[in-house]
GROMACS .gro file of C-alpha atoms in nm:
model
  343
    1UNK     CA    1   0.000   0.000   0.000
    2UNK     CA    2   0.138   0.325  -0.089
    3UNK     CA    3   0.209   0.552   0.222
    4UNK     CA    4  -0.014   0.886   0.290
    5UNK     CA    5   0.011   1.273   0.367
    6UNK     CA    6  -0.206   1.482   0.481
    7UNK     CA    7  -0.136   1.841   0.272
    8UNK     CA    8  -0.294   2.150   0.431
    9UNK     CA    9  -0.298   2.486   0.220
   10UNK     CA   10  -0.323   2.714   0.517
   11UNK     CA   11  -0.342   3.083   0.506
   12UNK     CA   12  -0.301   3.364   0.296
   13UNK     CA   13  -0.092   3.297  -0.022
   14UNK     CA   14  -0.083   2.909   0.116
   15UNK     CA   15  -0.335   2.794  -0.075
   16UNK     CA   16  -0.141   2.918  -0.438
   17UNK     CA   17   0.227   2.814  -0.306
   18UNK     CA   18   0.085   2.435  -0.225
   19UNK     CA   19  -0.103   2.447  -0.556
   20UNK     CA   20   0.290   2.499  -0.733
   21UNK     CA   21   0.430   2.208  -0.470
   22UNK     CA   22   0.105   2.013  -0.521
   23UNK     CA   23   0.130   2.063  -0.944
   24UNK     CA   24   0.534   1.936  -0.923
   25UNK     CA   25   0.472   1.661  -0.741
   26UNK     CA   26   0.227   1.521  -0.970
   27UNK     CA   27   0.404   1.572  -1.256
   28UNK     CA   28   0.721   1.428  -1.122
   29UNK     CA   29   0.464   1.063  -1.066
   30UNK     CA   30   0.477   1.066  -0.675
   31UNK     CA   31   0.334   0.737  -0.587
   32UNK     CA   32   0.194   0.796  -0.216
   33UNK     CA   33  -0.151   0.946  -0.142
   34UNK     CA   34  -0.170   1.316  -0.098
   35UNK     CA   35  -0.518   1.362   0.118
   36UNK     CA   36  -0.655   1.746   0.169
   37UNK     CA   37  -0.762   1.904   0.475
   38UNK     CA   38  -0.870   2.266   0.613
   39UNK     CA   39  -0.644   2.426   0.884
   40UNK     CA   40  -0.556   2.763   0.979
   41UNK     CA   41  -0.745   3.095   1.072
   42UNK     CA   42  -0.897   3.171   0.803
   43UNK     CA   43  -1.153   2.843   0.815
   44UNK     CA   44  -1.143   2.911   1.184
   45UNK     CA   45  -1.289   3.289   1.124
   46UNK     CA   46  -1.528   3.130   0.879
   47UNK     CA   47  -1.661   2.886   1.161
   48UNK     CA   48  -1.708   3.184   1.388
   49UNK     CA   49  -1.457   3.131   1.606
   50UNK     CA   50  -1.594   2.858   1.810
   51UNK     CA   51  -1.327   2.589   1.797
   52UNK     CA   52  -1.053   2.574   2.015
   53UNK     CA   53  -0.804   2.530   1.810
   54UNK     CA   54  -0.683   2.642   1.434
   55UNK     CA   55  -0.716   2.259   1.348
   56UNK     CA   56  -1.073   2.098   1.285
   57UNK     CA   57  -1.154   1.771   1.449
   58UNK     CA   58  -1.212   1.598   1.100
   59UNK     CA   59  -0.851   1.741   0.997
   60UNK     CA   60  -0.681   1.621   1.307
   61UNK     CA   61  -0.821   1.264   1.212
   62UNK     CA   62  -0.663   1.296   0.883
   63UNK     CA   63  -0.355   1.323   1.035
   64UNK     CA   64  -0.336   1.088   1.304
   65UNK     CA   65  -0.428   0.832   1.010
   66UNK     CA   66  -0.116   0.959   0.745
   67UNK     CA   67   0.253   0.901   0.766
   68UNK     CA   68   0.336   1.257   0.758
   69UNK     CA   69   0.168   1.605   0.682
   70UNK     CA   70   0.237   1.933   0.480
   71UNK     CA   71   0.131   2.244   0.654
   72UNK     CA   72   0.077   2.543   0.428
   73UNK     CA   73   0.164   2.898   0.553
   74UNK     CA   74  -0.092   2.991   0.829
   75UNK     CA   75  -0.171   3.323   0.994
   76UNK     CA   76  -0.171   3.290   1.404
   77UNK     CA   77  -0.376   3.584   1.534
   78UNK     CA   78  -0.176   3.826   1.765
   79UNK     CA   79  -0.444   3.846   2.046
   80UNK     CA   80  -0.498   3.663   2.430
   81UNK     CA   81  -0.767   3.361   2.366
   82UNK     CA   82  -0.694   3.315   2.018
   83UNK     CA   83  -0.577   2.966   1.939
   84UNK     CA   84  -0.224   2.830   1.947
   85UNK     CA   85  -0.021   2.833   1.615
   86UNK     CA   86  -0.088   2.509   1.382
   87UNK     CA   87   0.269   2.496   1.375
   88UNK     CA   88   0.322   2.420   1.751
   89UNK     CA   89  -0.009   2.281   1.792
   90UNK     CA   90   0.137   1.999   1.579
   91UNK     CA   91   0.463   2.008   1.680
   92UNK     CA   92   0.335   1.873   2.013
   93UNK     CA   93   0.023   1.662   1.947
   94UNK     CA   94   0.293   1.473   1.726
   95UNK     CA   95   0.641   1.546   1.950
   96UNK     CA   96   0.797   1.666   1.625
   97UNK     CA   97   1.172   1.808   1.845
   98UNK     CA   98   1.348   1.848   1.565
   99UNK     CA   99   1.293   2.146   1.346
  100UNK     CA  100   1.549   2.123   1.081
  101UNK     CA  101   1.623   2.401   0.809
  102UNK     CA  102   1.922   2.343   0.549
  103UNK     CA  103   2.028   2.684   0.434
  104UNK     CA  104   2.213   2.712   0.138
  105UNK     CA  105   2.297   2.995  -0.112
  106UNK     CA  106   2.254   3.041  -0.488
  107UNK     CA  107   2.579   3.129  -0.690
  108UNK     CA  108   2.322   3.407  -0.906
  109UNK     CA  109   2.211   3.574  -0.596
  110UNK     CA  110   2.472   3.610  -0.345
  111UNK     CA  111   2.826   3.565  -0.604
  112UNK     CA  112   3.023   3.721  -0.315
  113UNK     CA  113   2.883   3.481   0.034
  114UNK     CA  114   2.841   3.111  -0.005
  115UNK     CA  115   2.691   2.968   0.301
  116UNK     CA  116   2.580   2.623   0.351
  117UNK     CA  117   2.464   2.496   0.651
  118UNK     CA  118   2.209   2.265   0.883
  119UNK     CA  119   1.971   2.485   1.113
  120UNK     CA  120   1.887   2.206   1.374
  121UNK     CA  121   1.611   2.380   1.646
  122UNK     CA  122   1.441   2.208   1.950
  123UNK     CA  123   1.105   2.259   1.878
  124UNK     CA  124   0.912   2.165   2.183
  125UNK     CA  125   1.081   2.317   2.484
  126UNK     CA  126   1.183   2.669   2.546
  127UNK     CA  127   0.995   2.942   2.549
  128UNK     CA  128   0.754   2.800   2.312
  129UNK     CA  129   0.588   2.581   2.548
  130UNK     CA  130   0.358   2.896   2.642
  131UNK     CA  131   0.366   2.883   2.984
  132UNK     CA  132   0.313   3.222   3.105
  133UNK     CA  133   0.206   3.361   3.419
  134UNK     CA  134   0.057   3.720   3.454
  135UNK     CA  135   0.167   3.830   3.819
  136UNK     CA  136  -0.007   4.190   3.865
  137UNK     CA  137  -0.190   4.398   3.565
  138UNK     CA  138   0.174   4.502   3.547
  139UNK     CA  139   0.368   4.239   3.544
  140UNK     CA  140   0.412   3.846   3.336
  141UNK     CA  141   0.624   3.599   3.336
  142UNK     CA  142   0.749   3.330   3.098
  143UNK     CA  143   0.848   2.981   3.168
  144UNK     CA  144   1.169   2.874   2.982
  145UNK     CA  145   1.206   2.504   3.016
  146UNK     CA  146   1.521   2.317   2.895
  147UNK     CA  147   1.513   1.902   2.999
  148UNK     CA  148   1.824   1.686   2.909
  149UNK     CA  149   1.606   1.425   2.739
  150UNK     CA  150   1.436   1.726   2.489
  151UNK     CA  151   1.782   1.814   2.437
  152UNK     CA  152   1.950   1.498   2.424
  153UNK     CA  153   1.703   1.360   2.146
  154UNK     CA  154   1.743   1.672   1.923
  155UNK     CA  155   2.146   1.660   1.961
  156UNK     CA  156   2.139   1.301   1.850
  157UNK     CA  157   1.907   1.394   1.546
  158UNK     CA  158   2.157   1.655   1.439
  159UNK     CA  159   2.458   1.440   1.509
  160UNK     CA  160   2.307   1.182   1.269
  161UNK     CA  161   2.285   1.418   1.023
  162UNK     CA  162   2.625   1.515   1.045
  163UNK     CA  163   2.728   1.163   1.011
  164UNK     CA  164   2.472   1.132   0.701
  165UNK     CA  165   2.590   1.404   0.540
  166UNK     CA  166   2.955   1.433   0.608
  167UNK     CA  167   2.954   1.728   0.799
  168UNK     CA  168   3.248   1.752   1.036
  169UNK     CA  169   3.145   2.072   1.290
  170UNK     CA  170   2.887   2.155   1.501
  171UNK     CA  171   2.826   2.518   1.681
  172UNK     CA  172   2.592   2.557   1.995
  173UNK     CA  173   2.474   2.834   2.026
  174UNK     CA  174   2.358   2.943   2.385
  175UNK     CA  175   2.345   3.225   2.641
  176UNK     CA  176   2.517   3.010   2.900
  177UNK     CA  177   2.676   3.323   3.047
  178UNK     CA  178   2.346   3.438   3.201
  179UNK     CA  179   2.119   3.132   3.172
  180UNK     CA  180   2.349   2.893   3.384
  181UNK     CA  181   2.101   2.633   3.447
  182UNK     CA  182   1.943   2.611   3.162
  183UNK     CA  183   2.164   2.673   2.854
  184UNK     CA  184   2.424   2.448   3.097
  185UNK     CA  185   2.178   2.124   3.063
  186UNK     CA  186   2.203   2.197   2.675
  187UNK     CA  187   2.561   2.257   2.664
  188UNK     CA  188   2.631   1.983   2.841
  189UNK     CA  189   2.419   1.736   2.625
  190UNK     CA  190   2.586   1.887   2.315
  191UNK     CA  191   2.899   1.760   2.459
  192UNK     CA  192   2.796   1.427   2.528
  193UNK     CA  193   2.631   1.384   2.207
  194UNK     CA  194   2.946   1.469   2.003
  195UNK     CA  195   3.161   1.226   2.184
  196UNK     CA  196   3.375   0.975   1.984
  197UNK     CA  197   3.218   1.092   1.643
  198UNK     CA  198   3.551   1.305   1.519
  199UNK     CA  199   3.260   1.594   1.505
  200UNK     CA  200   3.454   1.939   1.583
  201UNK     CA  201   3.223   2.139   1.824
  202UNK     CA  202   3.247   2.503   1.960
  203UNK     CA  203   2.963   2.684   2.114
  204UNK     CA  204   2.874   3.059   2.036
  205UNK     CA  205   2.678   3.317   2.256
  206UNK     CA  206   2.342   3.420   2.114
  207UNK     CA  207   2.445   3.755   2.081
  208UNK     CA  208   2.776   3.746   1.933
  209UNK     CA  209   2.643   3.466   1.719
  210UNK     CA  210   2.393   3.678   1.536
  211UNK     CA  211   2.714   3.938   1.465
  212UNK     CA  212   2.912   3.630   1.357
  213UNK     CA  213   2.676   3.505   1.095
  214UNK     CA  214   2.689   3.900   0.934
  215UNK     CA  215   3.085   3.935   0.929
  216UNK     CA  216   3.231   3.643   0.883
  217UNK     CA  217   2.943   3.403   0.721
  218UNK     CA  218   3.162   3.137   0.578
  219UNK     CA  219   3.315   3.012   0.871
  220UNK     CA  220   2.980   2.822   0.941
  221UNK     CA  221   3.008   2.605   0.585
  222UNK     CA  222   2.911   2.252   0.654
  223UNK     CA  223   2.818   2.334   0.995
  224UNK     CA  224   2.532   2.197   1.209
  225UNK     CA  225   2.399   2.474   1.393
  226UNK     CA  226   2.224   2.347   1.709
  227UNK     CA  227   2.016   2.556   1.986
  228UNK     CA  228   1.741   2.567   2.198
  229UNK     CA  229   1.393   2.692   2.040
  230UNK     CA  230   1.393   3.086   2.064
  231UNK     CA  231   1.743   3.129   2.015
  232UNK     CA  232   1.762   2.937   1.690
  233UNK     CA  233   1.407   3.057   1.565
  234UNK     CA  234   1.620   3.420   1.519
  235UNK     CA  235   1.933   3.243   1.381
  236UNK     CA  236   1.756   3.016   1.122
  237UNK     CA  237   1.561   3.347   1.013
  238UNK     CA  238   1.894   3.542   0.982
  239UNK     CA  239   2.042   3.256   0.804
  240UNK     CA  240   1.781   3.266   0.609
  241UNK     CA  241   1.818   3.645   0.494
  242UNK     CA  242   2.197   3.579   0.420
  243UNK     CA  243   2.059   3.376   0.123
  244UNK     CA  244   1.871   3.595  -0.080
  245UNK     CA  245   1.524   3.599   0.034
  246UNK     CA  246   1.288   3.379   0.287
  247UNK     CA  247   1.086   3.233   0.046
  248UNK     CA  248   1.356   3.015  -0.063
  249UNK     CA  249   1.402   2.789   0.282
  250UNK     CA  250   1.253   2.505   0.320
  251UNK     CA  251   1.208   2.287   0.636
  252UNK     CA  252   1.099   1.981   0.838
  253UNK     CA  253   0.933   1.907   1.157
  254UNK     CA  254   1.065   1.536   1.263
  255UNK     CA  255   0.970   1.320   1.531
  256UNK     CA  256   1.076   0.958   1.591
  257UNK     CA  257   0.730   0.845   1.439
  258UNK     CA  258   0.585   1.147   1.261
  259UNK     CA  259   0.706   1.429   1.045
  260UNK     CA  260   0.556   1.759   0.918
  261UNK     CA  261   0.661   2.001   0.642
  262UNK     CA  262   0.683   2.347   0.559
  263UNK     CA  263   0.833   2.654   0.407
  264UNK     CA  264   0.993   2.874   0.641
  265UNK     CA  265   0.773   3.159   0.580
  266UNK     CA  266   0.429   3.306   0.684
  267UNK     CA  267   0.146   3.336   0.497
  268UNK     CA  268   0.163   3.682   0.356
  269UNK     CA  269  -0.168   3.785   0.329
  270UNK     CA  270  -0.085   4.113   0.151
  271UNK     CA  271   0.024   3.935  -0.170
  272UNK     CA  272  -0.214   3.681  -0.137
  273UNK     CA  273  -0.394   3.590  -0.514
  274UNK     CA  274  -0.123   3.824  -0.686
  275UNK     CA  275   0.056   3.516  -0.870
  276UNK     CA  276   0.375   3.678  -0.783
  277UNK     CA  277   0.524   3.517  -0.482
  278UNK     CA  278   0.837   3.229  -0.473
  279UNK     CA  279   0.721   2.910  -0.476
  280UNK     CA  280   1.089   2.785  -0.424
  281UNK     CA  281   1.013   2.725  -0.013
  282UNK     CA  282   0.689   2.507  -0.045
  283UNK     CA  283   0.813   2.327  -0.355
  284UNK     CA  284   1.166   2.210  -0.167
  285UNK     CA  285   0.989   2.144   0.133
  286UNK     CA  286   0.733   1.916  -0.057
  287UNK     CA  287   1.046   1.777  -0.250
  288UNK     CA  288   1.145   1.659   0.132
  289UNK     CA  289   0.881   1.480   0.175
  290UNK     CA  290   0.847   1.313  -0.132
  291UNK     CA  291   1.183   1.171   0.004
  292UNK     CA  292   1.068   1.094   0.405
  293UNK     CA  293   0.722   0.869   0.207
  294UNK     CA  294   1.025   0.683   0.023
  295UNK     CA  295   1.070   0.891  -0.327
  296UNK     CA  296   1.432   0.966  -0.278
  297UNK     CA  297   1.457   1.004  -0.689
  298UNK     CA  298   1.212   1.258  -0.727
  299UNK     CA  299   1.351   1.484  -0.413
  300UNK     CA  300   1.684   1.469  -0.620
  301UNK     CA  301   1.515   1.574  -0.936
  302UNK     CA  302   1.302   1.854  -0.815
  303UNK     CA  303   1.583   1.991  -0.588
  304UNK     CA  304   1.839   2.018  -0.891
  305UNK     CA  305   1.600   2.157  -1.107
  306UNK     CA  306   1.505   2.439  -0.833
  307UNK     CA  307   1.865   2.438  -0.837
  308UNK     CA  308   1.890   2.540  -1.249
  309UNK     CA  309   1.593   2.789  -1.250
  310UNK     CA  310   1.716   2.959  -0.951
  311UNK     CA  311   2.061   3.013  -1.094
  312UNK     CA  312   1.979   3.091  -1.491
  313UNK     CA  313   1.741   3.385  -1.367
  314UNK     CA  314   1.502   3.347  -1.649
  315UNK     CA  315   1.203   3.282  -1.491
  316UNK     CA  316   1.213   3.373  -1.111
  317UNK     CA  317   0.985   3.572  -0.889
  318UNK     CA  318   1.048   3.923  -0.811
  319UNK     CA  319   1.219   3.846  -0.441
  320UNK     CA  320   1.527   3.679  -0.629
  321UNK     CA  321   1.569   3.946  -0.933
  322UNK     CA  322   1.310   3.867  -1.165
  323UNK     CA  323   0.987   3.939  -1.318
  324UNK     CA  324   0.795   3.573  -1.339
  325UNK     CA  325   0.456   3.467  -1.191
  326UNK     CA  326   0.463   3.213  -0.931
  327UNK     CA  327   0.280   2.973  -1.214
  328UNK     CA  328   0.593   3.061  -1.438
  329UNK     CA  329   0.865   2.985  -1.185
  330UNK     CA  330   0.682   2.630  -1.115
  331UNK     CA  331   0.647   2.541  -1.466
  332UNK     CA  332   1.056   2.601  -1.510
  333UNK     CA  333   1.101   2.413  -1.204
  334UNK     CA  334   0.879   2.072  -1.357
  335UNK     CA  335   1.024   2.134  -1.700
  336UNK     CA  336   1.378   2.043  -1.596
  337UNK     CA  337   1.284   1.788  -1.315
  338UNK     CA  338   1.078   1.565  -1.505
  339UNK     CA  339   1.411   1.590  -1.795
  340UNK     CA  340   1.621   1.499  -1.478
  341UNK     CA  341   1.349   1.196  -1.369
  342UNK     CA  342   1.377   1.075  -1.770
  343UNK     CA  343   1.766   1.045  -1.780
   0.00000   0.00000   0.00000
C-alpha cells in the first residue's frame, strides 16, 4: 500500500504556493496518497470562532491516520484567547523536536557569500511551550524550560545528520553566560552527544552569534547549527536572509514516528492571489517529503531543477531578481525535473 500525507494549504498565499508544490509533485509521478484538509485561521474565522483550536476535528483525524503532513503557511492571530499556532499545535500533538532548516545559497544571488549549513532547532521546549504567568496587571512571566532528554534527542538527530551528510562541525549556540542552568543542561548534552564521532564542536553566545553570521558568514560552511527553540528561531531566520530571500528555505518538523513540512515563511496575506510570490520554499519542502514517504529520486530531481531555474534567472519571482509569476517559476522548475526523472 502506498504511504499517505495529509497536505494543508493554510493561510493567505498558502493555498497558491501548495497548488505549485502540489502541481510538481504530480508531474514528477509521486506514488503515495496526498489527502486534503482545512487548517488555519482563516476556516477558523469562517466557523465563527468557536473551535478551540486552528485545526478541525475531522482534519486532526486525517492526520493521526497519514505518515506525515504538509502544513501550508498559516496566519496565528496576535491576540490573548486566540488559538495556538498550527505549527506548535502539531509540533506537540505529534512530539515533532526536531525542526530542521538546510540553508544554502545560490551562486546568481549572493556571487560574493556562499553559506551552507544545517539549522537544527528544539522545537518543543523553550519558550515555546507557552507557559506564562501574569503576576499583577503590570507584570508576566514566561516559563523557559530546557530538559536533558528534549535536548539529548534533538542533539542526536543533528549528530546523525552530520554523520549522514559528512559534515564535520557543530556550533551551539547558547546564552550560557546568564542562563546557567538552563543553557548548561544543553551545553552539556551537546557535549555528550558529540563524543567519539571526530565531530569538531564550539559553542557561540546568542548575541555574538547573530554578529558572527553577518561578518564572517563562511566560517559556518558545513556546519550543524544546534540551539534551543527561541534562540535558533532568530538564527535560522537570519540565516535565512543571508541567502537571498525567505521564500527560498525550506524545512521539516521530525519526530521519531511522525514528520511535518513546511516553508519557512508566513502566509503573507498582503500578496495573497497576486501570482507573484516564490514558490521555491513550499516546492523544496514538498520535494522533502516526497523523500521521508520513500521517493528519494524525485527529491533529487526537483531539488536540482530548483537548483537550475534559480541560478539561470530566467524565470524567477520578483524576491530573487526577476519578473515571473509564481505559475511561471513552477512550470521552469517541472520542465527540468521531469528531464532529470527521464535520464
Amino acid at each position: 500500500m502506498s504511504k499517505k500525507a495529509a497536505v494543508m494549504k493554510g493561510d493567505g498565499i498558502g493555498p497558491e504556493v501548495v497548488d505549485s508544490m502540489l502541481k510538481v509533485l504530480k508531474e514528477c509521478n509521486l506514488q503515495s496518497e496526498l489527502i486534503l484538509c482545512e487548517v488555519g485561521s482563516e476556516q477558523w474565522e469562517k466557523n465563527g470562532r468557536k473551535d478551540k483550536s486552528y485545526i478541525p476535528d475531522s482534519t486532526m483525524k486525517i492526520l493521526e491516520e497519514s505518515d506525515c503532513c504538509f502544513k501550508g503557511p498559516t496566519t496565528t492571530i496576535p491576540v490573548p484567547g486566540a488559538p495556538r499556532s498550527v505549527a506548535v499545535t502539531l509540533r506537540q500533538k505529534f512530539d515533532l523536536y526536531a525542526n530542521i532548516r538546510p540553508t544554502k545559497t545560490y551562486d546568481r544571488l549572493t556571487p560574493n557569500r556562499k553559506l551552507d549549513c544545517v539549522c537544527f532547532r528544539e522545537a518543543t521546549e523553550g519558550l515555546y511551550t507557552g507557559v506564562e504567568v501574569k503576576i499583577t496587571d503590570d507584570a508576566a512571566i514566561a516559563i523557559r524550560k530546557i530538559t536533558r532528554q528534549g535536548s539529548r534527542r534533538l542533539l542526536n538527530s543533528a549528530v546523525d545528520w552530520a554523520n549522514k551528510f559528512n559534515m564535520k562541525k557543530m556550533v551551539a549556540i547558547t546564552k550560557r553566560n546568564i542562563l546557567k542552568e538552563t543553557d548548561g543542561i544543553f551545553w552539556d548534552e551537546t557535549q555528550k552527544a558529540v563524543e567519539g564521532t571526530g565531530i569538531e564542536l564550539s559553542e557561540i553566545y546568542i548575541d555574538n552569534m547573530a554578529q558572527q553570521m553577518v561578518i564572517a558568514t563562511e566560517q559556518f560552511n558545513g556546519s550543524v547549527l544546534v540551539s534551543t527553540n527561541l534562540f535558533m528561531d532568530i538564527i535560522s531566520e537570519l540565516a535565512s536572509a543571508l541567502v537571498g530571500s525567505i521564500g527560498l528555505i525550506y524545512s521539516a518538523n521530525i519526530g521519531d514516528n511522525y514528520a511535518m513540512f513546511e516553508a519557512a515563511h508566513g502566509s503573507a496575506p498582503q500578496f495573497a492571489g497576486q501570482n507573484k510570490v516564490n514558490p521555491t520554499a513550499t516546492v523544496l519542502s514538498g520535494a522533502w517529503m516526497a523523500d521521508y514517504l520513500g521517493e528519494r529520486e524525485i527529491r533529487d530531481a526537483i531539488f536540482d531543477a530548483t537548483d537550475k531555474v534559480i541560478n539561470e534567472g530566467k524565470a524567477v519571482t520578483w524576491d530573487i531578481g526577476g519578473d515571473a509569476t509564481t505559475t511561471q517559476m513552477t512550470d521552469a522548475i517541472i520542465t527540468y525535473a521531469k528531464e532529470n526523472l527521464r535520464k
